[in-house]
Structures are given as structure tokens and as C-alpha cells.
Short mmCIF file of C-alpha atoms and ligand atoms in Angstrom, two decimals:
data_model
loop_
_atom_site.label_atom_id
_atom_site.label_comp_id
_atom_site.label_asym_id
_atom_site.label_seq_id
_atom_site.Cartn_x
_atom_site.Cartn_y
_atom_site.Cartn_z
CA MET A 25 149.37 -93.68 -109.67
CA ASN A 26 146.76 -95.76 -111.33
CA ILE A 27 145.92 -98.36 -108.72
CA ARG A 28 143.16 -99.92 -110.99
CA GLN A 29 144.39 -103.26 -112.33
CA PRO A 30 144.01 -103.79 -116.13
CA LEU A 31 140.76 -105.30 -116.91
CA GLU A 32 142.13 -108.67 -118.28
CA THR A 33 143.61 -109.48 -114.69
CA VAL A 34 140.36 -108.78 -112.93
CA ARG A 35 137.97 -110.55 -115.28
CA LYS A 36 136.17 -113.30 -113.32
CA ALA A 37 135.79 -116.93 -114.32
CA ARG A 38 132.38 -117.37 -115.29
CA ILE A 39 131.93 -120.24 -112.79
CA ALA A 40 133.60 -119.89 -109.44
CA PRO A 41 136.79 -122.06 -109.27
CA ARG A 42 135.52 -123.72 -106.02
CA MET A 43 132.82 -125.36 -108.10
CA ALA A 44 135.53 -127.23 -110.23
CA ASN A 45 134.99 -130.27 -107.85
CA VAL A 46 131.29 -129.89 -107.52
CA THR A 47 130.32 -132.33 -110.19
CA THR A 48 127.05 -134.34 -110.84
CA SER A 49 127.22 -137.59 -109.05
CA LYS A 50 128.09 -141.00 -110.94
CA ILE A 51 124.95 -142.25 -109.10
CA TYR A 52 122.59 -139.86 -110.83
CA GLU A 53 124.31 -140.60 -114.14
CA ALA A 54 123.68 -144.18 -113.79
CA ILE A 55 119.91 -143.62 -112.60
CA ALA A 56 119.29 -141.38 -115.76
CA LYS A 57 120.86 -143.93 -118.07
CA VAL A 58 118.69 -146.69 -116.62
CA ALA A 59 115.59 -144.39 -117.19
CA ASP A 60 116.71 -143.82 -120.72
CA MET A 61 117.05 -147.47 -121.38
CA GLN A 62 113.80 -148.28 -119.76
CA ALA A 63 112.01 -145.58 -122.03
CA ALA A 64 113.59 -147.53 -125.02
CA GLY A 65 111.91 -150.62 -123.82
CA ILE A 66 114.88 -152.27 -122.34
CA GLN A 67 114.25 -154.16 -119.12
CA VAL A 68 117.04 -153.29 -116.60
CA ALA A 69 117.60 -154.82 -113.21
CA SER A 70 118.35 -151.63 -111.27
CA LEU A 71 120.36 -151.93 -107.91
CA THR A 72 121.26 -148.38 -107.83
CA ALA A 73 118.18 -146.98 -105.71
CA GLY A 74 119.19 -144.77 -102.71
CA GLU A 75 115.51 -144.48 -101.69
CA PRO A 76 112.97 -146.87 -100.28
CA ASP A 77 110.85 -148.68 -102.83
CA PHE A 78 107.96 -148.35 -100.54
CA ASP A 79 105.31 -145.67 -100.60
CA THR A 80 104.86 -143.02 -97.72
CA PRO A 81 102.62 -144.48 -95.04
CA ARG A 82 98.94 -143.59 -95.33
CA HIS A 83 98.58 -141.73 -92.19
CA VAL A 84 101.42 -139.36 -93.23
CA ILE A 85 99.81 -138.64 -96.53
CA GLU A 86 96.39 -137.98 -94.80
CA ALA A 87 97.96 -135.54 -92.50
CA ALA A 88 99.58 -133.68 -95.41
CA THR A 89 96.24 -133.63 -97.22
CA ARG A 90 94.41 -132.31 -94.12
CA ALA A 91 97.15 -129.40 -93.76
CA MET A 92 96.61 -128.31 -97.30
CA MET A 93 92.79 -128.42 -96.92
CA ASP A 94 93.11 -126.52 -93.54
CA GLY A 95 95.18 -123.83 -95.35
CA ASP A 96 98.56 -124.75 -93.94
CA THR A 97 100.08 -123.44 -97.27
CA HIS A 98 102.05 -120.35 -96.12
CA TYR A 99 105.65 -119.72 -95.14
CA THR A 100 106.64 -121.28 -91.95
CA PRO A 101 109.18 -120.03 -89.50
CA VAL A 102 112.68 -120.28 -90.88
CA ARG A 103 113.88 -122.97 -88.50
CA GLY A 104 110.70 -125.00 -89.06
CA SER A 105 107.07 -124.96 -87.76
CA HIS A 106 106.50 -124.91 -83.94
CA ALA A 107 104.81 -128.28 -84.22
CA LEU A 108 107.49 -129.82 -86.12
CA ARG A 109 110.39 -128.34 -84.03
CA LEU A 110 108.68 -129.94 -80.97
CA ALA A 111 108.12 -133.20 -82.74
CA VAL A 112 111.79 -133.22 -83.49
CA ARG A 113 112.79 -132.46 -80.02
CA GLU A 114 110.50 -135.10 -78.74
CA LYS A 115 112.03 -137.60 -81.27
CA PHE A 116 115.60 -136.88 -80.07
CA ARG A 117 114.32 -137.32 -76.36
CA ARG A 118 112.41 -140.39 -76.87
CA GLU A 119 114.64 -142.28 -79.21
CA ASN A 120 118.07 -141.09 -78.64
CA GLY A 121 117.85 -139.84 -75.00
CA LEU A 122 118.87 -136.44 -76.17
CA GLU A 123 117.49 -133.21 -74.74
CA PHE A 124 117.69 -130.09 -77.06
CA CYS A 125 116.00 -126.72 -76.50
CA ASP A 126 114.22 -124.92 -79.14
CA GLU A 127 117.20 -122.81 -80.15
CA GLU A 128 119.20 -125.77 -80.61
CA THR A 129 116.83 -127.40 -83.34
CA ILE A 130 116.52 -126.62 -87.13
CA VAL A 131 114.41 -128.23 -89.82
CA GLY A 132 115.64 -128.14 -93.46
CA THR A 133 114.82 -129.10 -97.06
CA GLY A 134 116.20 -132.57 -96.56
CA SER A 135 119.02 -133.67 -94.28
CA LYS A 136 121.15 -132.76 -97.31
CA GLN A 137 120.44 -128.94 -96.72
CA VAL A 138 120.96 -129.24 -93.04
CA ILE A 139 124.52 -130.81 -93.59
CA PHE A 140 125.48 -128.41 -96.29
CA ASN A 141 124.46 -125.46 -94.20
CA ALA A 142 126.38 -126.69 -91.18
CA LEU A 143 129.50 -126.92 -93.41
CA ALA A 144 128.82 -123.58 -95.16
CA VAL A 145 128.53 -121.53 -91.90
CA THR A 146 131.63 -122.96 -90.24
CA LEU A 147 134.15 -123.81 -93.02
CA GLN A 148 136.80 -121.24 -93.77
CA GLN A 149 138.79 -121.39 -97.19
CA GLY A 150 140.71 -124.63 -97.17
CA ASP A 151 139.48 -126.15 -93.99
CA GLU A 152 139.38 -129.79 -93.91
CA VAL A 153 136.45 -132.22 -93.56
CA LEU A 154 137.60 -135.73 -92.41
CA LEU A 155 135.70 -138.46 -94.23
CA PRO A 156 136.04 -142.06 -93.37
CA VAL A 157 136.33 -144.08 -96.54
CA PRO A 158 134.08 -145.44 -97.99
CA TYR A 159 131.97 -142.12 -97.67
CA TRP A 160 128.74 -140.89 -99.12
CA ALA A 161 129.74 -139.03 -102.21
CA ALA A 162 127.70 -135.90 -101.62
CA TYR A 163 129.89 -134.88 -98.44
CA THR A 164 132.85 -134.25 -100.85
CA GLY A 165 130.78 -131.96 -103.11
CA MET A 166 129.10 -130.16 -100.33
CA THR A 167 132.56 -129.64 -98.67
CA TYR A 168 133.96 -128.13 -101.90
CA ALA A 169 130.98 -125.94 -102.37
CA ALA A 170 131.23 -124.54 -98.95
CA GLY A 171 134.95 -123.74 -99.45
CA GLY A 172 136.45 -126.56 -97.63
CA VAL A 173 138.57 -129.72 -98.63
CA PRO A 174 137.72 -133.16 -97.98
CA ALA A 175 140.44 -135.39 -96.22
CA PHE A 176 140.01 -139.03 -96.55
CA VAL A 177 140.73 -141.44 -93.80
CA GLN A 178 141.18 -145.02 -95.25
CA THR A 179 139.44 -147.87 -93.51
CA THR A 180 139.42 -151.54 -94.75
CA LYS A 181 137.12 -154.33 -94.79
CA ASP A 182 139.21 -156.22 -92.33
CA ASN A 183 138.59 -153.58 -89.68
CA GLY A 184 134.90 -153.49 -90.69
CA TYR A 185 135.06 -150.26 -92.64
CA LYS A 186 135.19 -148.38 -89.35
CA LEU A 187 137.28 -145.48 -88.22
CA GLY A 188 139.43 -146.31 -85.21
CA PRO A 189 140.91 -144.09 -82.56
CA ASP A 190 144.38 -144.34 -83.99
CA ASP A 191 143.20 -143.56 -87.53
CA LEU A 192 141.44 -140.45 -86.19
CA THR A 193 144.40 -139.14 -84.12
CA ALA A 194 146.70 -139.58 -87.16
CA ALA A 195 144.22 -137.77 -89.48
CA ILE A 196 143.51 -134.67 -87.50
CA ASN A 197 145.76 -131.72 -88.17
CA PRO A 198 145.54 -127.91 -87.53
CA ARG A 199 143.26 -127.61 -90.55
CA THR A 200 140.65 -130.09 -89.59
CA ARG A 201 137.38 -128.49 -88.90
CA TRP A 202 134.97 -131.36 -89.04
CA LEU A 203 134.76 -135.13 -88.75
CA VAL A 204 131.67 -136.63 -90.57
CA LEU A 205 130.45 -139.77 -88.85
CA ASN A 206 127.63 -141.66 -90.75
CA THR A 207 126.14 -144.51 -88.67
CA PRO A 208 124.57 -146.72 -89.87
CA SER A 209 126.39 -145.92 -93.04
CA ASN A 210 126.06 -145.47 -96.85
CA PRO A 211 127.57 -147.43 -98.67
CA ALA A 212 128.87 -150.14 -96.29
CA GLY A 213 125.90 -150.47 -93.85
CA VAL A 214 128.31 -149.98 -90.87
CA ILE A 215 127.17 -149.30 -87.33
CA TYR A 216 129.62 -148.15 -84.87
CA SER A 217 129.12 -149.68 -81.41
CA GLU A 218 128.81 -147.73 -78.20
CA SER A 219 132.35 -148.64 -77.20
CA GLU A 220 133.69 -147.67 -80.69
CA LEU A 221 131.87 -144.21 -80.27
CA GLU A 222 133.39 -143.86 -76.82
CA GLY A 223 137.04 -144.58 -78.41
CA LEU A 224 136.43 -141.83 -81.00
CA GLY A 225 135.12 -139.44 -78.24
CA ARG A 226 138.29 -140.14 -76.24
CA VAL A 227 140.36 -138.73 -79.18
CA LEU A 228 138.12 -135.82 -79.89
CA ARG A 229 138.47 -134.60 -76.43
CA ASN A 230 142.11 -133.82 -77.29
CA PHE A 231 141.06 -131.63 -80.18
CA PRO A 232 138.63 -129.13 -79.00
CA ASP A 233 138.47 -127.25 -82.44
CA VAL A 234 137.12 -130.19 -84.30
CA PHE A 235 133.40 -130.32 -84.77
CA VAL A 236 131.52 -133.54 -85.52
CA LEU A 237 128.72 -134.07 -87.93
CA SER A 238 126.83 -137.29 -86.92
CA ASP A 239 124.61 -138.30 -89.85
CA GLU A 240 122.12 -140.60 -88.48
CA ILE A 241 119.73 -140.52 -91.44
CA TYR A 242 119.75 -144.49 -91.50
CA GLU A 243 118.94 -144.73 -87.82
CA HIS A 244 115.84 -146.93 -88.17
CA LEU A 245 117.20 -149.15 -90.94
CA ARG A 246 119.08 -151.66 -88.82
CA TYR A 247 119.28 -155.38 -88.74
CA THR A 248 120.99 -155.51 -85.21
CA ALA A 249 119.26 -156.41 -81.92
CA GLU A 250 120.06 -153.02 -80.43
CA PRO A 251 119.30 -149.71 -82.04
CA PRO A 252 122.41 -147.78 -83.17
CA LYS A 253 123.72 -145.35 -80.58
CA SER A 254 123.80 -141.57 -81.32
CA LEU A 255 127.34 -140.07 -80.78
CA LEU A 256 126.07 -137.43 -78.53
CA SER A 257 124.27 -139.83 -76.25
CA VAL A 258 127.58 -141.56 -75.59
CA CYS A 259 129.78 -138.36 -75.45
CA PRO A 260 127.44 -135.83 -73.81
CA ASP A 261 130.51 -133.71 -72.89
CA LEU A 262 131.03 -133.11 -76.54
CA ALA A 263 127.65 -131.30 -76.99
CA ASP A 264 129.24 -127.84 -77.98
CA ARG A 265 130.57 -129.42 -81.04
CA ILE A 266 128.43 -132.12 -82.14
CA VAL A 267 125.64 -131.45 -84.93
CA THR A 268 123.28 -134.44 -85.07
CA VAL A 269 121.49 -134.79 -88.44
CA ASN A 270 118.51 -137.01 -89.22
CA GLY A 271 115.33 -136.91 -91.38
CA VAL A 272 112.23 -138.60 -92.47
CA SER A 273 113.46 -139.62 -96.08
CA LYS A 274 114.75 -143.19 -95.49
CA ALA A 275 113.00 -144.49 -92.47
CA TYR A 276 109.39 -143.15 -93.49
CA ALA A 277 109.83 -143.58 -97.38
CA MET A 278 109.57 -139.79 -97.65
CA THR A 279 112.55 -138.95 -99.92
CA GLY A 280 110.32 -136.71 -102.20
CA TRP A 281 108.96 -134.65 -99.32
CA ARG A 282 112.56 -133.22 -98.77
CA LEU A 283 112.50 -132.89 -94.94
CA GLY A 284 115.46 -133.28 -92.76
CA PHE A 285 116.38 -131.94 -89.27
CA GLY A 286 119.32 -131.27 -87.08
CA ALA A 287 120.34 -130.32 -83.52
CA GLY A 288 123.46 -128.89 -82.13
CA PRO A 289 125.13 -126.03 -80.52
CA ARG A 290 123.14 -122.82 -80.49
CA ASP A 291 125.68 -120.62 -82.31
CA ILE A 292 126.11 -123.07 -85.13
CA ILE A 293 122.22 -123.57 -85.48
CA GLU A 294 121.68 -119.79 -85.34
CA ALA A 295 124.19 -119.21 -88.23
CA MET A 296 122.53 -122.10 -90.19
CA ALA A 297 119.06 -120.54 -89.59
CA ASN A 298 120.50 -117.23 -90.92
CA LEU A 299 121.87 -118.74 -93.99
CA GLN A 300 118.43 -120.50 -94.55
CA ALA A 301 116.60 -117.27 -93.97
CA GLN A 302 118.59 -115.70 -96.84
CA THR A 303 118.16 -118.57 -99.19
CA THR A 304 115.39 -121.09 -99.00
CA LEU A 305 113.51 -120.20 -95.66
CA GLY A 306 111.76 -123.14 -93.97
CA PRO A 307 110.90 -126.29 -95.94
CA SER A 308 107.50 -126.75 -97.63
CA SER A 309 104.83 -126.37 -95.04
CA VAL A 310 102.96 -129.41 -96.28
CA SER A 311 106.08 -131.61 -96.01
CA GLN A 312 106.43 -130.17 -92.45
CA ALA A 313 102.96 -131.27 -91.53
CA ALA A 314 103.55 -134.70 -93.06
CA ALA A 315 106.86 -135.01 -91.01
CA VAL A 316 104.96 -134.23 -87.76
CA ALA A 317 102.64 -137.15 -88.56
CA ALA A 318 105.71 -139.43 -89.37
CA LEU A 319 107.68 -138.58 -86.20
CA SER A 320 104.78 -138.83 -83.83
CA GLY A 321 102.63 -141.56 -85.39
CA PRO A 322 102.58 -145.44 -85.36
CA ARG A 323 105.68 -147.37 -86.04
CA ASP A 324 104.32 -150.29 -87.84
CA ALA A 325 105.19 -149.19 -91.34
CA ILE A 326 108.89 -148.80 -90.35
CA GLU A 327 108.71 -152.40 -88.92
CA LEU A 328 107.27 -153.84 -92.17
CA MET A 329 109.85 -152.09 -94.30
CA VAL A 330 112.79 -152.96 -92.04
CA SER A 331 111.73 -156.66 -92.13
CA ALA A 332 111.51 -156.61 -95.96
CA TYR A 333 114.85 -155.03 -96.10
CA ARG A 334 116.47 -157.63 -93.68
CA GLN A 335 115.22 -160.50 -95.87
CA ARG A 336 116.55 -158.92 -99.07
CA ARG A 337 119.91 -158.42 -97.20
CA ASP A 338 120.05 -161.97 -96.15
CA LEU A 339 119.33 -162.92 -99.78
CA ILE A 340 122.35 -161.11 -100.92
CA VAL A 341 124.57 -162.37 -98.21
CA ASP A 342 123.52 -165.86 -99.25
CA MET A 343 124.10 -165.37 -102.83
CA ILE A 344 127.71 -163.78 -102.20
CA ARG A 345 128.64 -166.69 -100.00
CA SER A 346 128.40 -169.01 -103.11
CA GLN A 347 130.96 -166.93 -104.95
CA SER A 348 134.71 -167.02 -104.41
CA ALA A 349 135.56 -163.95 -106.29
CA VAL A 350 133.45 -161.45 -104.39
CA SER A 351 133.14 -160.95 -100.76
CA LEU A 352 131.01 -158.83 -98.52
CA GLN A 353 130.98 -157.58 -94.94
CA ARG A 354 127.38 -158.10 -94.07
CA PRO A 355 125.68 -154.76 -93.66
CA ASP A 356 124.11 -154.07 -90.26
CA GLY A 357 122.22 -151.12 -91.36
CA ALA A 358 120.99 -148.98 -94.24
CA PHE A 359 119.91 -150.71 -97.54
CA TYR A 360 123.27 -151.17 -99.30
CA ALA A 361 125.69 -154.07 -99.63
CA LEU A 362 129.28 -153.04 -100.71
CA LEU A 363 130.57 -156.05 -102.82
CA ASP A 364 134.34 -156.35 -102.74
CA MET A 365 135.65 -157.73 -106.01
CA GLY A 366 139.27 -157.99 -104.60
CA ASP A 367 141.67 -157.85 -107.39
CA ALA A 368 139.45 -159.29 -110.04
CA LEU A 369 138.70 -156.07 -111.86
CA ARG A 370 142.10 -154.58 -111.44
CA GLU A 371 143.71 -157.64 -112.84
CA SER A 372 141.11 -158.19 -115.63
CA LYS A 373 142.17 -157.77 -119.29
CA GLN A 374 138.94 -156.11 -120.18
CA PHE A 375 138.80 -153.59 -117.27
CA GLY A 376 142.11 -153.44 -115.66
CA ALA A 377 143.56 -150.78 -117.78
CA HIS A 378 140.76 -148.23 -117.06
CA GLU A 379 141.35 -145.48 -114.54
CA ALA A 380 138.42 -146.86 -112.39
CA PRO A 381 138.10 -150.61 -113.37
CA ASP A 382 134.99 -150.77 -111.21
CA ALA A 383 133.28 -147.83 -113.06
CA ALA A 384 134.26 -149.49 -116.29
CA PHE A 385 132.79 -152.73 -115.21
CA CYS A 386 129.46 -151.18 -114.02
CA GLU A 387 129.14 -149.38 -117.38
CA TRP A 388 129.77 -152.48 -119.17
CA LEU A 389 127.43 -154.53 -117.04
CA LEU A 390 124.70 -151.86 -117.77
CA GLU A 391 125.17 -151.84 -121.54
CA ASN A 392 125.67 -155.47 -122.14
CA ARG A 393 123.92 -157.29 -119.48
CA HIS A 394 121.22 -154.82 -118.48
CA VAL A 395 122.05 -154.61 -114.71
CA ALA A 396 122.77 -151.34 -112.94
CA ALA A 397 124.86 -150.90 -109.82
CA VAL A 398 127.04 -148.05 -108.46
CA PRO A 399 130.85 -148.40 -108.80
CA GLY A 400 132.51 -148.11 -105.56
CA SER A 401 135.06 -145.52 -106.63
CA VAL A 402 132.15 -143.03 -106.30
CA PHE A 403 132.58 -143.66 -102.57
CA GLY A 404 136.38 -143.60 -102.54
CA ALA A 405 136.47 -147.44 -102.58
CA PRO A 406 137.73 -148.64 -106.02
CA GLY A 407 137.39 -152.35 -106.75
CA THR A 408 133.98 -152.52 -105.01
CA VAL A 409 130.50 -152.21 -106.27
CA ARG A 410 127.48 -150.92 -104.29
CA VAL A 411 124.21 -152.90 -104.64
CA SER A 412 121.05 -151.45 -103.17
CA PHE A 413 118.43 -153.75 -101.62
CA ALA A 414 115.78 -150.90 -101.65
CA THR A 415 114.28 -152.84 -104.49
CA ASP A 416 112.17 -156.11 -104.76
CA SER A 417 113.75 -159.61 -104.11
CA SER A 418 113.18 -160.90 -107.79
CA THR A 419 115.04 -157.90 -109.24
CA ILE A 420 117.74 -158.37 -106.57
CA GLU A 421 118.07 -162.03 -107.31
CA ARG A 422 118.11 -161.62 -111.21
CA GLY A 423 120.51 -158.65 -111.13
CA LEU A 424 122.89 -160.12 -108.73
CA ASP A 425 123.00 -163.45 -110.36
CA ILE A 426 123.90 -161.91 -113.78
CA MET A 427 126.56 -159.71 -111.97
CA LEU A 428 128.15 -162.60 -110.19
CA THR A 429 128.20 -164.82 -113.34
CA ALA A 430 129.94 -161.93 -115.16
CA ILE A 431 132.50 -161.61 -112.32
CA GLY A 432 132.93 -165.38 -112.35
CA GLU A 433 133.83 -165.11 -116.00
CA ILE A 434 136.40 -162.27 -115.54
CA HIS A 435 137.80 -164.20 -112.71
C1 PLP B 505 124.34 -140.74 -95.71
C2 PLP B 505 123.30 -139.99 -96.26
N1 PLP B 505 123.05 -138.83 -95.65
C3 PLP B 505 122.00 -138.03 -96.05
C4 PLP B 505 121.31 -138.19 -97.15
C5 PLP B 505 120.25 -137.31 -97.58
O1 PLP B 505 118.95 -137.55 -97.28
P1 PLP B 505 117.90 -136.50 -97.43
O2 PLP B 505 118.45 -135.11 -97.99
O3 PLP B 505 116.91 -137.12 -98.28
O4 PLP B 505 117.36 -136.23 -96.04
C6 PLP B 505 121.52 -139.48 -97.93
C7 PLP B 505 120.74 -139.85 -99.09
O5 PLP B 505 121.14 -140.73 -99.92
C8 PLP B 505 122.46 -140.29 -97.37
O6 PLP B 505 122.85 -141.55 -97.92
#
């Protein structure tokens, strides 16, 4: 008997089917379009940025320069240099009250790599990753690339865009492998309070197979009196299934250095390190030296940046207040404001017939009024538009003014 299948039935797709849902982000498309327009001499008010408009603090650049001059230009250990792992553990102890041992800590090429690796080493085909909506778009692509499926849990502006215990209970099913919690969040700037985290922890105790990825990358960008709480510090008994992720990109204006870190259960961290050993190894040695200086150095640069972000956030809140067609839940953290256009776009003659009226509106706004913003459907929140305040106040004022006038006309 010939057990070999005919060639045509075994021929492989050139691109793996799991990649069908891993597409380039609308955010990057918008950013590329803005760059093209600017290169053509068109002045664009861009409110798309997902990164600080400040430069990396001087002492960090000096530390990186010294590292290069001193020959720190070789491979580092896979999980990160000894000095950086120590600085990461010290950061978690000092700022979050969390104690990790060395085997529970890993450094990666951006927190993005850390998050992806955590998903990649744990997801089995078809496992679900719970994402409270609105979510950071990259979680979906990473989940698909790792063989999982995103499962969305709706939240509303009225409940502060927050996942509540009842929503979580209703969303968990036997296929659920991860809950991803992002606080402070992109795109709504939401910060979960200690009691809200406790409420989620109470539910999670009933589902011992569910891991939690706590993405705390915007931790330092907060406009509240109290710093945000880390889920693990509120629910220490869940330590065997929480992976806490953070990095230097946002707080220290170091997006280009590509340096993030994570801490969690030893077995998961070890598997992530094994994956990293076979793929990228440790991040750039120079970036690691810079991150040691960032995590261990003076805090005044963060304070200056946060105070500028706060003023810009207040400017946006004031501008929105004077507009009846748009509403906003004041962001408590990160550097984004999620403007809710209500039914204005869906009901408009011009955009309502499109599959995603918010995307059609943003496209029109860029082409005709030269203002760039990110449509909320990218984050699972159609009918909203994300405005970044990681840009100077005059650009925000000009861009938002044009956008609000346009919305007023549609309304
Ligand atoms: C919620 C969230 N997590 C993680 C990241 C990734 O940060 P990085 O890979 O630069 O550390 C971003 C970047 O936009 C983000 O918005």
C-alpha cells in the first residue's frame, strides 16, 4: 500500500495559515503616510505617536557611550546582563514591593518581545487570550502568531473602560489560557485601583489554569496622586501565574533602545529564555548598559516629562469639554486620550456607510485637513479616535481644533 499522499495534498502554503491575522498595524500605516506627506512638504498635525517626544536623558546616553568605549560590545547572557538583572530586581523591589529571584527575571528586546515570548511558550493551538476592550492592537497579532486566539471582553466608557469581576467570570472558559491586563492602559489611559485588582484576583483564584500578563509599561506615566498598583503586589498568592512586564521605552524616552523586562514563575521564564536563546539571545549590550543607568539613576527627567504630559492632557480635556459631539473619559495614565464620537460617525452621510466609519473619518481627516489620529477600531473600539499627547501643545491644540471643527460639521 502506498501510504505517501499525492504531492498536491501535502504541498504547503507559502505563508503559514496562522499568519493570516498577523497584519501590519493601521497605526504604522498612518505614521508612514504622515511621513510621506511631510516629505512632500505638507505640514501635518500628527497625533498618532506611541512614543515620547523627549530625548533619552543625558546620563543614560553617557552610560551607553561609556559602555561602548569600555568594550561592552559582546553577547550578554541570554536573560540579560548580570548588572541589568540586578537593576530590574531592585526596581521591582523598590517601586512595586515585589521580590524576585534571579531565575524569575528576564530582559528582552523591548517589552514587546517579552510579551510575545510569554505567549509563545505557553499557548497551545486554539488557546484563548482574554483582552479587555479597548486593547493595545499588538496583543492580537502576537496571540495569533503564537498559535492562540484573542477573546475580547467588552467594557464601556460608563464603567471606565475597566474589566469588572463579573465580566471576567463570564468570559473565562476552558480554552482560556491568559488574561492580559494593561494598567495604565493604551489607548484609554485607564488605571485599575487596588480594590479593582483585588476584585479580579478573587475571580482568578477560581480558575487556577488562567495565567495573567500584567503589562505595566506605562507605570510611571500617571496623573493620579498615588502610583498604580502592580497586580502581583495586590494578589501575592497568584505569584505562580502572573508574569509582570515593564520596560524603559515609555518612562525614560528610550523606545529606540528596544529594552524591556519581565518577571514571573520560574518555569515560564525559563521557557522564555530558551526561546530567546534560539532566536535573538540577549538584547543589545549597549542598550542593557543604558537601561541599568535609567533604572538606577536620577528621577528628575521622568518628573519633567510627566508634568508636560499632564499639562497636555488637561489641555485636551478642556478642549473636549467645549464640544457636545465628542466625549472623553479623562485619562489617568499613559499619553493617549480616547475620544468618543458617540453615533456621530456611524450616522453621518459621509462615513456611516463604511465598514469602519472611524477609520474612514481618520483617513479623510489626514488627506483633507492634514491631521493624523488613530481610529478606535484598531483597538476594538469603533466610533472612537485615539489622540496621542506625546507631542507638543501647539500641535495638539491645532490638530484637535481642526478635528473638533470637522466633527462639529458632521454632527
Ligand atoms: C500597552 C503597550 N505595551 C507594550 C508596548 C511595547 O513597548 P516596548 O516594546 O517598546 O517596550 C507598547 C508600545 O506601544 C504598549 O502600548
